[in-house]
């Protein structure tokens, strides 16, 4: 830690009894000692005091337990005081009645303890439907088989199971409630139900009421919330999710005058599917939306996602990348996304330093600024002392206004925060959402990237194992037509083989056509590959394969490998979600749907686990001879783990740019699916062609990045999954060059400031502030000096970046 940070920290420590504002004040009643939680119209109440809560979503299954402490420390340094997470039913109860709250990424109690130990509150969003681009929206597969079950409506079978699981979560987490000094300050039941409630009619209304009654029946000491809940539910706080949410507040204040304004999902980025360009949301627009929310009455904001993480294994929703980076404030690997992190950190600092103005005053009425309807002021306080938000909603016009005798330039599509203290003649500008500090601009000029690590992949000893088309005698599921895919696999594997033998209808070239199929299919006739076809998320497709001349036998065997790419995460009647061969199957014009069909879940009958790689010493692997193999082949690649782990700070990734499509493992940990699909080129895709903040952001129409590049080239390799003897297992479906697989490290450096950029006068200023803070620490006034320094720095558009102590 630098002397600057040390002395300021000492000043804050010694002067804490005198604090009125600031982060230390915001953290005075953090978890540790028992406290109470309630709510008022001006915020959630901690020990009866309304609080400004800056919250970020970090999902515990999307990172490893070894990452959690670092993620939370960085979130807190970024100005957050609360962590938000869903609870994922299908990792906690994969088999009915068999619970897991302790293994690896399912260790929710450890996650909560880590938050508490870092002085962070937690908003625990149980659901148990979570959406979240997560496989089956978080529902366990066995729930589909419950008698007469209909998901997310007034269905006794569904509600009984939901109540039982929510009760289990409450039981497991009860000791992390406020009365025990725990971090939990709120719980959520259901999730964005207002978007689907109308589809179920009166049963939807009855179910929503049941959710509220069920939540209240657990008699916990924190409020319950329901997000995007448009129908009133007694005793439950309705909250907002969207890219912008200030537009909802006028109606919300009329309908729910007793509740605080809570924004549970502020979307600072977006998820990405295979073959898509990377989403990006300008940081000026993010800060504009957040500042405007607080200007219009908000007291709680949560970024979805603050750190997106990784969809390990088969946890992603349909066609969603294994990376769930979400263009968050902290990236998938746990490193700061510096431009976004810094720009919003400064806003959080201003909001928290001035929280008593926001929570201690009623929601302000807009005051006109000049004669432009796009500009207004929202003032918390009075003429002697206030915090004001000066809003310019014009998408293209900078506007100069006069506010409290001061002429202020309002950037287009921006919010300017100004503060006036008692006794001061003029207000001080604290922050403008469209003004980027030198540190932020410098970080934008040095984006994150990857650096290849040499000498850690033992390419000379690669082994391979071919996966052939299974024999008919190994296919033990028989039917008179193809069965629905998931009913056979029970979602224990992505893969299902179908096979039938028919009289040869192909006297000439023709086609094999699979109608209403999904998600992916590989087709073979007499073991000759015809190719691969794939559909799109949330829809079935017709797959057509060309069949050439040359099949002269009287009979032909048609083999089809069906593959799911994640199950639905957001649709009505998920209990009936279906994939595989659902429509007709025709060969050279003849319908062969009816007949004798054989099926087998998994890729190979030789593997006990339908997904996991065969053990390196359990089956006969052969040496790789440098030739791209046929379809479906395992590669085992030994890594030099000692060298990889020698750099204790390295965040590791596997570069799979030499491969095509398949599954990736490290030792016995499934890292996820991979697919090296290209995004559309810039000239072919309108959202890639422009990106400028101003006007309402929508990720499907603007600001797509990395156009024409592979959607996901690098795959997260957690350090904690490495052992002394580590193997990468790569199951390639199409073909590739495993000898060119590489290990890289993620690099996200904050560029050091150039001496000439800061200038000597700023160094002199810092030395003066150091001396003042050191003296003030002895008098218990260090925090006040720090606050004065921050205000001075904010006026001039820069704040020193303090390095985190390792």
Coordinates of N, CA and C in Angstrom, one line a residue, residues 646-801:
X646 N 3.2 -21.1 -11.0 CA 4.3 -20.3 -10.5 C 3.9 -18.8 -10.4
X647 N 3.1 -18.3 -11.3 CA 2.7 -16.9 -11.3 C 1.4 -16.9 -10.5
X648 N 1.5 -16.5 -9.3 CA 0.3 -16.5 -8.4 C -0.8 -15.6 -8.8
X649 N -0.5 -14.6 -9.6 CA -1.6 -13.7 -10.0 C -2.2 -14.0 -11.4
X650 N -1.6 -14.9 -12.1 CA -2.1 -15.2 -13.5 C -3.5 -15.7 -13.5
X651 N -4.4 -15.1 -14.3 CA -5.7 -15.6 -14.5 C -5.7 -16.3 -15.9
X652 N -6.0 -17.6 -15.9 CA -5.7 -18.5 -17.0 C -6.9 -18.8 -17.9
X653 N -6.6 -19.0 -19.2 CA -7.6 -19.4 -20.2 C -7.0 -20.3 -21.2
X654 N -7.9 -21.1 -21.8 CA -7.5 -22.0 -22.9 C -7.9 -21.4 -24.2
X655 N -6.9 -21.3 -25.1 CA -7.1 -20.8 -26.4 C -7.4 -21.9 -27.3
X656 N -8.7 -22.0 -27.8 CA -9.2 -23.1 -28.6 C -9.4 -22.7 -30.1
X657 N -8.7 -21.7 -30.5 CA -8.9 -21.1 -31.9 C -8.6 -22.2 -33.0
X658 N -7.8 -23.2 -32.6 CA -7.5 -24.2 -33.6 C -8.5 -25.3 -33.7
X659 N -9.6 -25.3 -32.9 CA -10.5 -26.4 -32.8 C -11.9 -25.9 -33.5
X660 N -12.9 -26.7 -33.4 CA -14.2 -26.4 -34.0 C -15.3 -26.3 -33.1
X661 N -15.7 -27.4 -32.5 CA -16.9 -27.5 -31.6 C -16.8 -28.7 -30.7
X662 N -17.2 -28.5 -29.4 CA -17.1 -29.7 -28.6 C -17.3 -29.3 -27.1
X663 N -16.6 -30.1 -26.3 CA -16.6 -30.0 -24.8 C -15.2 -29.9 -24.3
X664 N -15.0 -29.1 -23.2 CA -13.7 -28.9 -22.6 C -13.7 -29.3 -21.2
X665 N -12.7 -30.1 -20.8 CA -12.5 -30.4 -19.4 C -11.1 -30.2 -18.9
X666 N -10.9 -29.9 -17.6 CA -9.6 -29.9 -17.0 C -9.6 -30.9 -15.9
X667 N -8.8 -32.0 -15.9 CA -8.9 -33.1 -15.0 C -10.4 -33.6 -15.0
X668 N -11.0 -33.6 -13.8 CA -12.4 -34.0 -13.8 C -13.4 -32.9 -13.6
X669 N -13.0 -31.7 -14.0 CA -13.9 -30.5 -14.0 C -14.3 -30.1 -15.4
X670 N -15.6 -30.1 -15.6 CA -16.1 -29.7 -16.9 C -16.1 -28.2 -17.1
X671 N -15.3 -27.7 -17.9 CA -15.2 -26.2 -18.1 C -16.3 -25.7 -19.0
X672 N -16.9 -26.5 -19.8 CA -18.0 -26.1 -20.6 C -18.0 -26.5 -22.1
X673 N -19.0 -26.1 -22.8 CA -19.0 -26.3 -24.2 C -18.1 -25.3 -24.9
X674 N -17.6 -25.6 -26.1 CA -16.9 -24.6 -26.9 C -17.4 -24.7 -28.3
X675 N -17.3 -23.6 -29.0 CA -17.8 -23.5 -30.4 C -17.1 -22.3 -31.0
X676 N -16.4 -22.5 -32.0 CA -15.6 -21.4 -32.6 C -16.3 -20.8 -33.8
X677 N -17.5 -20.3 -33.5 CA -18.3 -19.6 -34.5 C -17.9 -18.2 -34.7
X678 N -18.0 -17.7 -35.9 CA -17.6 -16.3 -36.2 C -18.9 -15.4 -36.1
X679 N -18.6 -14.2 -35.5 CA -19.7 -13.2 -35.5 C -19.8 -12.6 -36.9
X680 N -20.9 -11.9 -37.2 CA -21.1 -11.3 -38.5 C -20.0 -10.2 -38.6
X681 N -19.6 -9.9 -39.9 CA -18.7 -8.9 -40.1 C -19.3 -7.5 -40.0
X682 N -18.5 -6.5 -39.8 CA -19.0 -5.2 -39.6 C -19.9 -4.7 -40.8
X683 N -19.4 -5.0 -42.0 CA -20.1 -4.5 -43.1 C -21.5 -5.2 -43.4
X684 N -21.6 -6.4 -42.7 CA -22.8 -7.1 -43.0 C -23.8 -7.0 -41.8
X685 N -23.5 -6.3 -40.8 CA -24.4 -6.3 -39.6 C -24.5 -4.9 -39.0
X686 N -25.7 -4.3 -39.1 CA -25.9 -2.9 -38.7 C -25.5 -2.6 -37.3
X687 N -25.8 -3.5 -36.3 CA -25.4 -3.1 -34.9 C -23.9 -3.0 -34.7
X688 N -23.1 -3.5 -35.6 CA -21.7 -3.3 -35.5 C -21.2 -2.0 -36.1
X689 N -22.0 -1.3 -36.7 CA -21.6 -0.1 -37.5 C -21.6 1.2 -36.8
X690 N -22.3 1.2 -35.7 CA -22.3 2.5 -34.9 C -22.4 2.2 -33.4
X691 N -21.8 3.1 -32.6 CA -21.9 3.0 -31.2 C -21.7 4.4 -30.6
X692 N -22.7 5.1 -30.2 CA -22.6 6.4 -29.6 C -23.7 6.5 -28.6
X693 N -23.3 6.9 -27.4 CA -24.3 7.1 -26.3 C -25.2 8.3 -26.7
X694 N -26.4 8.2 -26.2 CA -27.3 9.3 -26.5 C -28.5 8.6 -27.1
X695 N -29.7 8.6 -26.4 CA -30.8 7.9 -26.9 C -30.9 6.5 -26.2
X696 N -32.0 5.9 -26.2 CA -32.2 4.7 -25.5 C -31.4 3.6 -26.1
X697 N -30.6 2.9 -25.2 CA -29.8 1.8 -25.6 C -30.6 0.5 -25.7
X698 N -30.3 -0.3 -26.8 CA -30.8 -1.6 -26.9 C -29.7 -2.5 -27.6
X699 N -29.3 -3.6 -27.0 CA -28.1 -4.3 -27.4 C -28.3 -5.0 -28.8
X700 N -29.5 -5.2 -29.3 CA -29.6 -5.8 -30.6 C -29.6 -4.8 -31.7
X701 N -29.4 -3.5 -31.4 CA -29.4 -2.5 -32.5 C -28.2 -1.7 -32.5
X702 N -27.3 -1.8 -31.5 CA -26.2 -0.8 -31.5 C -25.0 -1.4 -30.7
X703 N -23.8 -0.9 -31.0 CA -22.7 -1.1 -30.1 C -22.1 -2.5 -30.0
X704 N -22.4 -3.3 -31.0 CA -21.8 -4.7 -31.0 C -20.3 -4.5 -31.3
X705 N -19.5 -5.3 -30.6 CA -18.0 -5.2 -30.8 C -17.5 -6.5 -31.3
X706 N -16.2 -6.5 -31.7 CA -15.5 -7.7 -32.2 C -16.2 -8.4 -33.3
X707 N -16.7 -7.6 -34.2 CA -17.4 -8.1 -35.4 C -16.5 -8.8 -36.3
X708 N -16.9 -9.9 -36.9 CA -16.1 -10.7 -37.8 C -15.1 -11.6 -37.0
X709 N -15.1 -11.6 -35.7 CA -14.2 -12.4 -34.9 C -15.0 -13.6 -34.3
X710 N -14.2 -14.6 -33.8 CA -14.8 -15.7 -33.1 C -15.6 -15.2 -31.9
X711 N -16.8 -15.7 -31.7 CA -17.6 -15.3 -30.6 C -16.9 -15.6 -29.2
X712 N -16.3 -16.8 -29.1 CA -15.6 -17.1 -27.9 C -14.4 -18.0 -28.3
X713 N -13.2 -17.4 -28.2 CA -12.0 -18.0 -28.5 C -11.3 -18.6 -27.2
X714 N -11.4 -17.9 -26.1 CA -10.8 -18.2 -24.8 C -11.8 -18.8 -23.8
X715 N -11.3 -19.8 -23.0 CA -12.2 -20.5 -22.1 C -11.5 -20.5 -20.7
X716 N -12.3 -20.1 -19.7 CA -11.7 -19.9 -18.4 C -11.2 -21.2 -17.8
X717 N -9.9 -21.1 -17.3 CA -9.3 -22.2 -16.7 C -9.0 -21.8 -15.2
X718 N -9.8 -22.2 -14.3 CA -9.6 -21.8 -12.9 C -8.4 -22.4 -12.3
X719 N -7.6 -21.6 -11.6 CA -6.3 -22.1 -11.0 C -6.6 -23.2 -10.1
X720 N -7.7 -23.1 -9.3 CA -8.0 -24.1 -8.3 C -8.3 -25.5 -8.9
X721 N -8.6 -25.6 -10.2 CA -8.9 -26.9 -10.8 C -7.6 -27.6 -11.3
X722 N -6.4 -26.9 -11.2 CA -5.2 -27.5 -11.6 C -4.6 -28.4 -10.5
X723 N -4.0 -29.5 -10.8 CA -3.3 -30.4 -9.9 C -1.9 -30.6 -10.4
X724 N -1.1 -31.3 -9.6 CA 0.3 -31.5 -10.0 C 0.3 -32.3 -11.4
X725 N -0.6 -33.2 -11.6 CA -0.7 -33.9 -12.8 C -2.0 -33.5 -13.5
X726 N -1.9 -32.5 -14.4 CA -3.1 -31.9 -15.0 C -3.2 -32.3 -16.5
X727 N -4.4 -32.7 -16.9 CA -4.7 -32.9 -18.3 C -5.9 -32.1 -18.7
X728 N -5.7 -31.5 -19.9 CA -6.9 -30.9 -20.6 C -7.5 -32.1 -21.4
X729 N -8.8 -32.2 -21.3 CA -9.5 -33.2 -22.2 C -10.4 -32.4 -23.1
X730 N -10.2 -32.6 -24.4 CA -10.9 -31.9 -25.4 C -11.7 -32.9 -26.2
X731 N -13.0 -32.8 -26.2 CA -13.9 -33.7 -27.0 C -14.3 -32.9 -28.3
X732 N -13.7 -33.1 -29.4 CA -13.9 -32.4 -30.6 C -14.9 -33.1 -31.5
X733 N -16.0 -32.4 -31.9 CA -17.1 -33.0 -32.6 C -16.8 -33.0 -34.1
X734 N -16.0 -32.0 -34.6 CA -15.9 -31.9 -36.1 C -14.5 -32.1 -36.6
X735 N -13.6 -31.5 -36.0 CA -12.2 -31.6 -36.4 C -11.4 -30.4 -36.0
X736 N -10.1 -30.6 -35.7 CA -9.2 -29.4 -35.4 C -7.8 -29.9 -35.2
X737 N -7.0 -28.9 -34.8 CA -5.5 -29.2 -34.6 C -5.2 -29.0 -33.1
X738 N -5.3 -30.1 -32.3 CA -5.1 -30.0 -30.9 C -3.6 -29.5 -30.5
X739 N -2.7 -29.8 -31.4 CA -1.3 -29.3 -31.1 C -1.2 -27.8 -31.1
X740 N -2.2 -27.1 -31.6 CA -2.1 -25.6 -31.6 C -2.9 -25.0 -30.4
X741 N -3.5 -25.9 -29.6 CA -4.2 -25.4 -28.4 C -3.1 -24.7 -27.5
X742 N -3.4 -23.6 -26.9 CA -2.5 -22.8 -26.1 C -3.1 -22.4 -24.8
X743 N -2.3 -22.1 -23.8 CA -2.8 -21.5 -22.5 C -2.4 -20.0 -22.5
X744 N -3.3 -19.2 -22.1 CA -3.0 -17.8 -22.1 C -3.4 -17.2 -20.7
X745 N -2.9 -16.0 -20.5 CA -3.3 -15.4 -19.2 C -4.0 -14.1 -19.6
X746 N -5.0 -13.8 -18.8 CA -5.8 -12.6 -19.0 C -5.1 -11.4 -18.4
X747 N -5.1 -10.3 -19.2 CA -4.3 -9.1 -18.8 C -5.3 -7.9 -18.8
X748 N -5.4 -7.3 -17.7 CA -6.2 -6.1 -17.5 C -5.5 -5.1 -16.7
X749 N -4.6 -4.4 -17.3 CA -3.7 -3.5 -16.5 C -4.3 -2.0 -16.6
X750 N -4.2 -1.4 -15.4 CA -4.5 0.0 -15.4 C -3.2 0.8 -15.7
X751 N -3.1 1.5 -16.9 CA -1.9 2.1 -17.2 C -1.4 3.1 -16.2
X752 N -0.1 3.1 -15.9 CA 0.4 4.1 -15.0 C 0.4 5.5 -15.5
X753 N 0.2 6.4 -14.7 CA 0.1 7.8 -15.1 C 1.4 8.4 -15.4
X754 N 1.5 9.1 -16.5 CA 2.7 9.8 -17.0 C 2.9 11.0 -16.1
X755 N 4.2 11.2 -15.7 CA 4.5 12.4 -14.9 C 4.1 13.7 -15.6
X756 N 4.3 13.8 -16.9 CA 4.0 15.1 -17.5 C 2.5 15.3 -17.6
X757 N 1.7 14.2 -17.6 CA 0.2 14.3 -17.7 C -0.4 14.9 -16.4
X758 N 0.1 14.4 -15.3 CA -0.4 15.0 -14.0 C 0.2 16.4 -13.8
X759 N 1.5 16.5 -14.0 CA 2.1 17.8 -13.8 C 2.6 18.0 -12.3
X760 N 3.6 18.8 -12.2 CA 4.2 18.9 -10.8 C 3.2 19.5 -9.8
X761 N 2.3 20.4 -10.3 CA 1.4 21.0 -9.3 C 0.5 20.0 -8.6
X762 N 0.2 18.9 -9.3 CA -0.7 17.9 -8.7 C 0.1 17.2 -7.6
X763 N 1.4 16.9 -7.9 CA 2.2 16.3 -6.9 C 2.3 17.1 -5.6
X764 N 2.5 18.4 -5.9 CA 2.6 19.3 -4.7 C 1.3 19.3 -3.9
X765 N 0.2 19.3 -4.7 CA -1.1 19.2 -4.0 C -1.3 18.0 -3.2
X766 N -0.8 16.8 -3.7 CA -0.9 15.6 -3.0 C -0.1 15.6 -1.7
X767 N 1.1 16.2 -1.8 CA 2.0 16.3 -0.7 C 1.4 17.1 0.4
X768 N 0.7 18.2 0.0 CA 0.0 19.1 1.0 C -1.1 18.3 1.7
X769 N -1.9 17.6 0.9 CA -3.0 16.8 1.4 C -2.5 15.7 2.4
X770 N -1.4 15.1 2.0 CA -0.8 14.1 2.9 C -0.4 14.7 4.2
X771 N 0.2 15.8 4.2 CA 0.5 16.5 5.5 C -0.7 16.8 6.3
X772 N -1.7 17.3 5.6 CA -2.9 17.7 6.3 C -3.6 16.5 6.9
X773 N -3.7 15.4 6.1 CA -4.3 14.2 6.6 C -3.6 13.6 7.8
X774 N -2.3 13.6 7.7 CA -1.5 13.0 8.8 C -1.7 13.8 10.1
X775 N -1.8 15.1 10.0 CA -2.1 15.9 11.2 C -3.5 15.7 11.6
X776 N -4.4 15.6 10.7 CA -5.8 15.5 11.0 C -6.1 14.2 11.7
X777 N -5.3 13.1 11.3 CA -5.5 11.8 11.9 C -5.3 11.9 13.4
X778 N -4.3 12.7 13.8 CA -4.1 12.8 15.3 C -5.2 13.5 16.0
X779 N -5.9 14.3 15.3 CA -7.0 15.1 15.9 C -8.4 14.4 15.6
X780 N -8.4 13.3 14.9 CA -9.6 12.6 14.6 C -10.4 13.3 13.5
X781 N -9.7 14.0 12.5 CA -10.4 14.7 11.5 C -9.9 14.2 10.1
X782 N -9.3 13.0 10.0 CA -8.7 12.5 8.8 C -9.8 12.3 7.7
X783 N -10.9 11.8 8.1 CA -12.0 11.5 7.1 C -12.5 12.8 6.5
X784 N -12.6 13.8 7.3 CA -13.1 15.1 6.7 C -12.1 15.6 5.7
X785 N -10.8 15.5 6.0 CA -9.8 15.9 5.1 C -9.8 15.1 3.8
X786 N -10.0 13.8 4.0 CA -10.2 13.0 2.8 C -11.3 13.4 1.9
X787 N -12.4 13.7 2.6 CA -13.6 14.1 1.8 C -13.4 15.4 1.1
X788 N -12.6 16.4 1.7 CA -12.3 17.6 1.0 C -11.4 17.3 -0.2
X789 N -10.5 16.5 0.0 CA -9.6 16.1 -1.1 C -10.4 15.5 -2.3
X790 N -11.3 14.6 -2.0 CA -12.1 14.0 -3.0 C -12.9 15.0 -3.8
X791 N -13.5 15.9 -3.0 CA -14.3 17.0 -3.7 C -13.4 17.8 -4.6
X792 N -12.2 18.2 -4.1 CA -11.3 19.0 -4.9 C -11.0 18.2 -6.2
X793 N -10.7 16.9 -6.0 CA -10.3 16.1 -7.2 C -11.5 16.0 -8.1
X794 N -12.7 15.8 -7.6 CA -13.9 15.6 -8.4 C -14.2 16.8 -9.3
X795 N -13.9 18.0 -8.7 CA -14.1 19.2 -9.4 C -13.3 19.3 -10.7
X796 N -12.1 18.7 -10.6 CA -11.2 18.8 -11.7 C -11.1 17.5 -12.5
X797 N -12.0 16.6 -12.3 CA -12.2 15.5 -13.2 C -11.2 14.4 -13.0
X798 N -10.5 14.3 -11.8 CA -9.6 13.1 -11.6 C -9.7 12.7 -10.2
X799 N -9.4 11.4 -10.0 CA -9.3 10.9 -8.6 C -8.1 9.9 -8.7
X800 N -7.3 10.0 -7.7 CA -6.2 9.0 -7.6 C -6.6 7.6 -7.5
X801 N -6.0 6.7 -8.2 CA -6.4 5.3 -8.2 C -5.5 4.6 -7.1

